[in-house]
Amino acid sequence: ENIYTIPNAITFARICASPVIGYYISAHQYPLALSLLAVAAVSDGLDGFIARRFNMKTHFGTVLDPAADKILMTVLTISLCDAGLLSFPLAALIIGRDVGLVLGTMVYRYTTLPAPKTWSRYWDVSLPSAEVHPPLISKANTLLQLVLMYGTLAAPVYGVPIDHVALELLRASVVGTTIASGAMYLFDRSLVKKL
């Protein structure tokens, strides 16, 4: 397939922007980081819209887009923790769940890949071997994490105390949904279907 499409280019640009956003957060340049994060959020919706509207969907894009989201979320989590805006235990929980999901996905990919199981076939995204159906709690968790990251980054820009009750409630919600969604992926085998 032709992977050189506009949606894939937008997604790749979001990946490249992630460390830049992280750098500005760690450097305490919050207004600039917040602006770049807003652009990244718009690009996330734009690449999907273009892919659907102009029939530019690719297998590569279906892997690249969620990978870009995870990279951005990981960079935000680490840099906000580094800047003292996000607690280490919460950052470790968010990243730990994602690392667990990635490792689980890699193992499942290997076990469901049809023979011959070679290194090149393993990484060939045009050979799908399984399909993941995220549960509603996982989608809610992703949304709450994004809102938390944006809100945490926006707080110093708009002079909102980092221990504001709304942010505390948001952090508690993220803790609950992160644990619940991780547990569902761990124990509910119906979420992953072999192709």
PDB file of C-alpha atoms in Angstrom:
ATOM      1  CA  GLU A   1       0.000   0.000   0.000  1.00  0.00           C
ATOM      2  CA  ASN A   2       1.012   3.617  -0.443  1.00  0.00           C
ATOM      3  CA  ILE A   3       1.888   4.885   3.019  1.00  0.00           C
ATOM      4  CA  TYR A   4       2.827   8.357   1.732  1.00  0.00           C
ATOM      5  CA  THR A   5      -0.537   9.974   2.323  1.00  0.00           C
ATOM      6  CA  ILE A   6      -1.525  13.328   3.785  1.00  0.00           C
ATOM      7  CA  PRO A   7      -3.111  11.764   6.922  1.00  0.00           C
ATOM      8  CA  ASN A   8       0.038   9.726   7.617  1.00  0.00           C
ATOM      9  CA  ALA A   9       2.185  12.845   7.112  1.00  0.00           C
ATOM     10  CA  ILE A  10       0.028  14.763   9.617  1.00  0.00           C
ATOM     11  CA  THR A  11       0.285  11.899  12.100  1.00  0.00           C
ATOM     12  CA  PHE A  12       4.064  11.721  11.636  1.00  0.00           C
ATOM     13  CA  ALA A  13       4.295  15.486  12.215  1.00  0.00           C
ATOM     14  CA  ARG A  14       2.421  14.984  15.516  1.00  0.00           C
ATOM     15  CA  ILE A  15       5.001  12.397  16.542  1.00  0.00           C
ATOM     16  CA  CYS A  16       7.816  14.830  15.703  1.00  0.00           C
ATOM     17  CA  ALA A  17       6.073  17.618  17.660  1.00  0.00           C
ATOM     18  CA  SER A  18       5.749  15.506  20.816  1.00  0.00           C
ATOM     19  CA  PRO A  19       9.337  15.919  22.081  1.00  0.00           C
ATOM     20  CA  VAL A  20       9.195  19.630  21.263  1.00  0.00           C
ATOM     21  CA  ILE A  21       6.086  19.996  23.440  1.00  0.00           C
ATOM     22  CA  GLY A  22       7.829  18.003  26.169  1.00  0.00           C
ATOM     23  CA  TYR A  23      10.887  20.234  25.972  1.00  0.00           C
ATOM     24  CA  TYR A  24       8.824  23.413  26.393  1.00  0.00           C
ATOM     25  CA  ILE A  25       6.970  21.906  29.365  1.00  0.00           C
ATOM     26  CA  SER A  26      10.232  20.908  31.067  1.00  0.00           C
ATOM     27  CA  ALA A  27      11.598  24.396  30.326  1.00  0.00           C
ATOM     28  CA  HIS A  28       8.485  25.884  32.014  1.00  0.00           C
ATOM     29  CA  GLN A  29       7.417  27.628  28.805  1.00  0.00           C
ATOM     30  CA  TYR A  30       3.811  26.632  29.365  1.00  0.00           C
ATOM     31  CA  PRO A  31       1.972  29.031  26.993  1.00  0.00           C
ATOM     32  CA  LEU A  32       4.032  27.822  24.022  1.00  0.00           C
ATOM     33  CA  ALA A  33       3.650  24.178  25.044  1.00  0.00           C
ATOM     34  CA  LEU A  34      -0.107  24.648  25.463  1.00  0.00           C
ATOM     35  CA  SER A  35      -0.406  26.215  21.997  1.00  0.00           C
ATOM     36  CA  LEU A  36       1.517  23.339  20.402  1.00  0.00           C
ATOM     37  CA  LEU A  37      -0.613  20.823  22.281  1.00  0.00           C
ATOM     38  CA  ALA A  38      -3.765  22.475  20.910  1.00  0.00           C
ATOM     39  CA  VAL A  39      -2.360  22.182  17.368  1.00  0.00           C
ATOM     40  CA  ALA A  40      -1.506  18.517  18.005  1.00  0.00           C
ATOM     41  CA  ALA A  41      -5.059  17.887  19.240  1.00  0.00           C
ATOM     42  CA  VAL A  42      -6.542  19.467  16.101  1.00  0.00           C
ATOM     43  CA  SER A  43      -4.177  17.452  13.897  1.00  0.00           C
ATOM     44  CA  ASP A  44      -5.366  14.242  15.594  1.00  0.00           C
ATOM     45  CA  GLY A  45      -8.905  14.878  14.423  1.00  0.00           C
ATOM     46  CA  LEU A  46      -7.815  16.246  11.046  1.00  0.00           C
ATOM     47  CA  ASP A  47      -5.802  13.205   9.962  1.00  0.00           C
ATOM     48  CA  GLY A  48      -8.716  10.877  10.658  1.00  0.00           C
ATOM     49  CA  PHE A  49     -11.190  13.150   8.883  1.00  0.00           C
ATOM     50  CA  ILE A  50      -9.013  13.387   5.759  1.00  0.00           C
ATOM     51  CA  ALA A  51      -8.381   9.631   5.735  1.00  0.00           C
ATOM     52  CA  ARG A  52     -12.118   8.894   5.862  1.00  0.00           C
ATOM     53  CA  ARG A  53     -13.325  11.726   3.632  1.00  0.00           C
ATOM     54  CA  PHE A  54     -10.824  11.184   0.819  1.00  0.00           C
ATOM     55  CA  ASN A  55     -10.444   7.396   1.132  1.00  0.00           C
ATOM     56  CA  MET A  56      -6.811   7.570   2.266  1.00  0.00           C
ATOM     57  CA  LYS A  57      -7.031   4.915   4.983  1.00  0.00           C
ATOM     58  CA  THR A  58      -4.020   2.612   5.227  1.00  0.00           C
ATOM     59  CA  HIS A  59      -3.065  -0.310   7.454  1.00  0.00           C
ATOM     60  CA  PHE A  60       0.054   1.664   8.327  1.00  0.00           C
ATOM     61  CA  GLY A  61      -2.086   4.631   9.378  1.00  0.00           C
ATOM     62  CA  THR A  62      -4.216   2.465  11.670  1.00  0.00           C
ATOM     63  CA  VAL A  63      -1.029   1.551  13.552  1.00  0.00           C
ATOM     64  CA  LEU A  64       0.710   4.946  13.298  1.00  0.00           C
ATOM     65  CA  ASP A  65      -2.193   7.046  14.626  1.00  0.00           C
ATOM     66  CA  PRO A  66      -2.643   5.280  17.990  1.00  0.00           C
ATOM     67  CA  ALA A  67       1.153   5.057  18.307  1.00  0.00           C
ATOM     68  CA  ALA A  68       1.338   8.846  17.843  1.00  0.00           C
ATOM     69  CA  ASP A  69      -1.300   9.306  20.547  1.00  0.00           C
ATOM     70  CA  LYS A  70       0.622   7.065  22.954  1.00  0.00           C
ATOM     71  CA  ILE A  71       3.898   8.840  22.226  1.00  0.00           C
ATOM     72  CA  LEU A  72       2.308  12.240  22.868  1.00  0.00           C
ATOM     73  CA  MET A  73       0.623  11.001  26.060  1.00  0.00           C
ATOM     74  CA  THR A  74       3.887   9.503  27.327  1.00  0.00           C
ATOM     75  CA  VAL A  75       5.849  12.679  26.588  1.00  0.00           C
ATOM     76  CA  LEU A  76       3.180  14.813  28.291  1.00  0.00           C
ATOM     77  CA  THR A  77       3.111  12.562  31.349  1.00  0.00           C
ATOM     78  CA  ILE A  78       6.886  12.501  31.778  1.00  0.00           C
ATOM     79  CA  SER A  79       7.416  16.210  31.109  1.00  0.00           C
ATOM     80  CA  LEU A  80       4.539  17.340  33.362  1.00  0.00           C
ATOM     81  CA  CYS A  81       5.946  15.110  36.111  1.00  0.00           C
ATOM     82  CA  ASP A  82       9.419  16.559  35.504  1.00  0.00           C
ATOM     83  CA  ALA A  83       7.997  20.090  35.745  1.00  0.00           C
ATOM     84  CA  GLY A  84       6.343  19.237  39.079  1.00  0.00           C
ATOM     85  CA  LEU A  85       2.812  19.591  37.729  1.00  0.00           C
ATOM     86  CA  LEU A  86       1.945  15.878  37.890  1.00  0.00           C
ATOM     87  CA  SER A  87       2.755  13.539  40.774  1.00  0.00           C
ATOM     88  CA  PHE A  88       5.205  10.703  40.213  1.00  0.00           C
ATOM     89  CA  PRO A  89       2.781   7.949  41.384  1.00  0.00           C
ATOM     90  CA  LEU A  90       0.119   9.110  38.902  1.00  0.00           C
ATOM     91  CA  ALA A  91       2.660   9.402  36.092  1.00  0.00           C
ATOM     92  CA  ALA A  92       3.994   5.915  36.900  1.00  0.00           C
ATOM     93  CA  LEU A  93       0.446   4.483  36.865  1.00  0.00           C
ATOM     94  CA  ILE A  94      -0.377   6.018  33.471  1.00  0.00           C
ATOM     95  CA  ILE A  95       2.889   4.942  31.878  1.00  0.00           C
ATOM     96  CA  GLY A  96       2.862   1.534  33.581  1.00  0.00           C
ATOM     97  CA  ARG A  97      -0.554   0.723  32.120  1.00  0.00           C
ATOM     98  CA  ASP A  98       0.566   1.774  28.644  1.00  0.00           C
ATOM     99  CA  VAL A  99       3.803  -0.223  28.868  1.00  0.00           C
ATOM    100  CA  GLY A 100       1.765  -3.242  29.971  1.00  0.00           C
ATOM    101  CA  LEU A 101      -0.612  -2.813  27.021  1.00  0.00           C
ATOM    102  CA  VAL A 102       2.250  -2.478  24.544  1.00  0.00           C
ATOM    103  CA  LEU A 103       4.035  -5.567  25.897  1.00  0.00           C
ATOM    104  CA  GLY A 104       0.789  -7.540  25.905  1.00  0.00           C
ATOM    105  CA  THR A 105       0.072  -6.466  22.343  1.00  0.00           C
ATOM    106  CA  MET A 106       3.549  -7.492  21.228  1.00  0.00           C
ATOM    107  CA  VAL A 107       3.178 -10.953  22.771  1.00  0.00           C
ATOM    108  CA  TYR A 108      -0.306 -11.404  21.312  1.00  0.00           C
ATOM    109  CA  ARG A 109       0.946 -10.245  17.898  1.00  0.00           C
ATOM    110  CA  TYR A 110       3.623 -12.926  17.985  1.00  0.00           C
ATOM    111  CA  THR A 111       1.262 -15.703  19.076  1.00  0.00           C
ATOM    112  CA  THR A 112      -1.403 -14.861  16.457  1.00  0.00           C
ATOM    113  CA  LEU A 113       0.928 -14.179  13.510  1.00  0.00           C
ATOM    114  CA  PRO A 114       0.571 -16.961  10.924  1.00  0.00           C
ATOM    115  CA  ALA A 115       3.712 -18.941  10.088  1.00  0.00           C
ATOM    116  CA  PRO A 116       6.413 -18.322   9.131  1.00  0.00           C
ATOM    117  CA  LYS A 117       7.108 -16.103  12.153  1.00  0.00           C
ATOM    118  CA  THR A 118       9.947 -13.920  10.905  1.00  0.00           C
ATOM    119  CA  TRP A 119      11.232 -10.583  12.157  1.00  0.00           C
ATOM    120  CA  SER A 120      10.143  -8.787   8.961  1.00  0.00           C
ATOM    121  CA  ARG A 121       6.664 -10.361   8.996  1.00  0.00           C
ATOM    122  CA  TYR A 122       6.251  -9.472  12.677  1.00  0.00           C
ATOM    123  CA  TRP A 123       6.693  -5.743  11.929  1.00  0.00           C
ATOM    124  CA  ASP A 124       4.764  -5.811   8.629  1.00  0.00           C
ATOM    125  CA  VAL A 125       1.592  -3.868   9.509  1.00  0.00           C
ATOM    126  CA  SER A 126      -0.054  -4.987   6.269  1.00  0.00           C
ATOM    127  CA  LEU A 127      -0.317  -8.468   7.859  1.00  0.00           C
ATOM    128  CA  PRO A 128      -2.894  -7.933  10.597  1.00  0.00           C
ATOM    129  CA  SER A 129      -3.197 -10.904  12.939  1.00  0.00           C
ATOM    130  CA  ALA A 130      -5.519  -9.578  15.643  1.00  0.00           C
ATOM    131  CA  GLU A 131      -8.025  -6.831  16.248  1.00  0.00           C
ATOM    132  CA  VAL A 132      -8.478  -4.989  19.541  1.00  0.00           C
ATOM    133  CA  HIS A 133     -11.877  -3.671  20.588  1.00  0.00           C
ATOM    134  CA  PRO A 134     -11.239  -1.121  23.356  1.00  0.00           C
ATOM    135  CA  PRO A 135     -13.911  -1.196  26.079  1.00  0.00           C
ATOM    136  CA  LEU A 136     -15.888   1.925  26.929  1.00  0.00           C
ATOM    137  CA  ILE A 137     -13.901   2.399  30.156  1.00  0.00           C
ATOM    138  CA  SER A 138     -10.687   2.523  28.110  1.00  0.00           C
ATOM    139  CA  LYS A 139     -12.105   5.187  25.802  1.00  0.00           C
ATOM    140  CA  ALA A 140     -13.257   7.166  28.840  1.00  0.00           C
ATOM    141  CA  ASN A 141      -9.785   6.766  30.353  1.00  0.00           C
ATOM    142  CA  THR A 142      -8.109   8.102  27.218  1.00  0.00           C
ATOM    143  CA  LEU A 143     -10.431  11.110  27.165  1.00  0.00           C
ATOM    144  CA  LEU A 144      -9.930  11.809  30.883  1.00  0.00           C
ATOM    145  CA  GLN A 145      -6.150  11.509  30.515  1.00  0.00           C
ATOM    146  CA  LEU A 146      -6.157  14.007  27.651  1.00  0.00           C
ATOM    147  CA  VAL A 147      -8.338  16.423  29.614  1.00  0.00           C
ATOM    148  CA  LEU A 148      -6.055  16.003  32.632  1.00  0.00           C
ATOM    149  CA  MET A 149      -2.913  16.688  30.592  1.00  0.00           C
ATOM    150  CA  TYR A 150      -4.447  19.727  28.929  1.00  0.00           C
ATOM    151  CA  GLY A 151      -5.913  21.038  32.193  1.00  0.00           C
ATOM    152  CA  THR A 152      -2.671  20.467  34.102  1.00  0.00           C
ATOM    153  CA  LEU A 153      -0.705  22.318  31.437  1.00  0.00           C
ATOM    154  CA  ALA A 154      -3.294  25.108  31.228  1.00  0.00           C
ATOM    155  CA  ALA A 155      -3.386  25.649  35.021  1.00  0.00           C
ATOM    156  CA  PRO A 156      -0.138  27.655  35.304  1.00  0.00           C
ATOM    157  CA  VAL A 157      -0.939  29.553  32.106  1.00  0.00           C
ATOM    158  CA  TYR A 158      -4.254  30.802  33.503  1.00  0.00           C
ATOM    159  CA  GLY A 159      -3.148  31.106  37.131  1.00  0.00           C
ATOM    160  CA  VAL A 160      -5.184  28.158  38.407  1.00  0.00           C
ATOM    161  CA  PRO A 161      -3.642  26.440  41.465  1.00  0.00           C
ATOM    162  CA  ILE A 162      -2.363  22.964  40.644  1.00  0.00           C
ATOM    163  CA  ASP A 163      -4.226  21.617  43.680  1.00  0.00           C
ATOM    164  CA  HIS A 164      -7.568  23.077  42.523  1.00  0.00           C
ATOM    165  CA  VAL A 165     -10.483  20.808  43.432  1.00  0.00           C
ATOM    166  CA  ALA A 166     -11.416  20.286  39.756  1.00  0.00           C
ATOM    167  CA  LEU A 167      -7.921  19.034  38.958  1.00  0.00           C
ATOM    168  CA  GLU A 168      -7.930  16.825  42.064  1.00  0.00           C
ATOM    169  CA  LEU A 169     -11.228  15.241  40.967  1.00  0.00           C
ATOM    170  CA  LEU A 170      -9.858  14.784  37.466  1.00  0.00           C
ATOM    171  CA  ARG A 171      -6.733  13.083  38.815  1.00  0.00           C
ATOM    172  CA  ALA A 172      -8.865  10.748  40.967  1.00  0.00           C
ATOM    173  CA  SER A 173     -11.007   9.884  37.923  1.00  0.00           C
ATOM    174  CA  VAL A 174      -7.900   9.118  35.866  1.00  0.00           C
ATOM    175  CA  VAL A 175      -6.559   6.844  38.609  1.00  0.00           C
ATOM    176  CA  GLY A 176      -9.844   4.924  38.746  1.00  0.00           C
ATOM    177  CA  THR A 177     -10.320   4.545  34.986  1.00  0.00           C
ATOM    178  CA  THR A 178      -6.643   3.698  34.407  1.00  0.00           C
ATOM    179  CA  ILE A 179      -6.795   0.832  36.912  1.00  0.00           C
ATOM    180  CA  ALA A 180     -10.195  -0.352  35.652  1.00  0.00           C
ATOM    181  CA  SER A 181      -9.239  -0.296  31.968  1.00  0.00           C
ATOM    182  CA  GLY A 182      -5.913  -2.016  32.652  1.00  0.00           C
ATOM    183  CA  ALA A 183      -7.732  -4.747  34.560  1.00  0.00           C
ATOM    184  CA  MET A 184     -10.232  -5.222  31.710  1.00  0.00           C
ATOM    185  CA  TYR A 185      -7.437  -5.668  29.160  1.00  0.00           C
ATOM    186  CA  LEU A 186      -5.737  -8.112  31.508  1.00  0.00           C
ATOM    187  CA  PHE A 187      -8.747 -10.303  32.280  1.00  0.00           C
ATOM    188  CA  ASP A 188     -11.312  -9.864  29.454  1.00  0.00           C
ATOM    189  CA  ARG A 189     -10.131 -12.014  26.535  1.00  0.00           C
ATOM    190  CA  SER A 190     -13.099 -10.980  24.386  1.00  0.00           C
ATOM    191  CA  LEU A 191     -11.510  -7.563  23.773  1.00  0.00           C
ATOM    192  CA  VAL A 192      -8.952  -9.055  21.375  1.00  0.00           C
ATOM    193  CA  LYS A 193     -10.072 -11.068  18.369  1.00  0.00           C
ATOM    194  CA  LYS A 194      -7.732 -13.186  16.261  1.00  0.00           C
ATOM    195  CA  LEU A 195      -8.091 -12.487  12.536  1.00  0.00           C
TER     196      LEU A 195
END
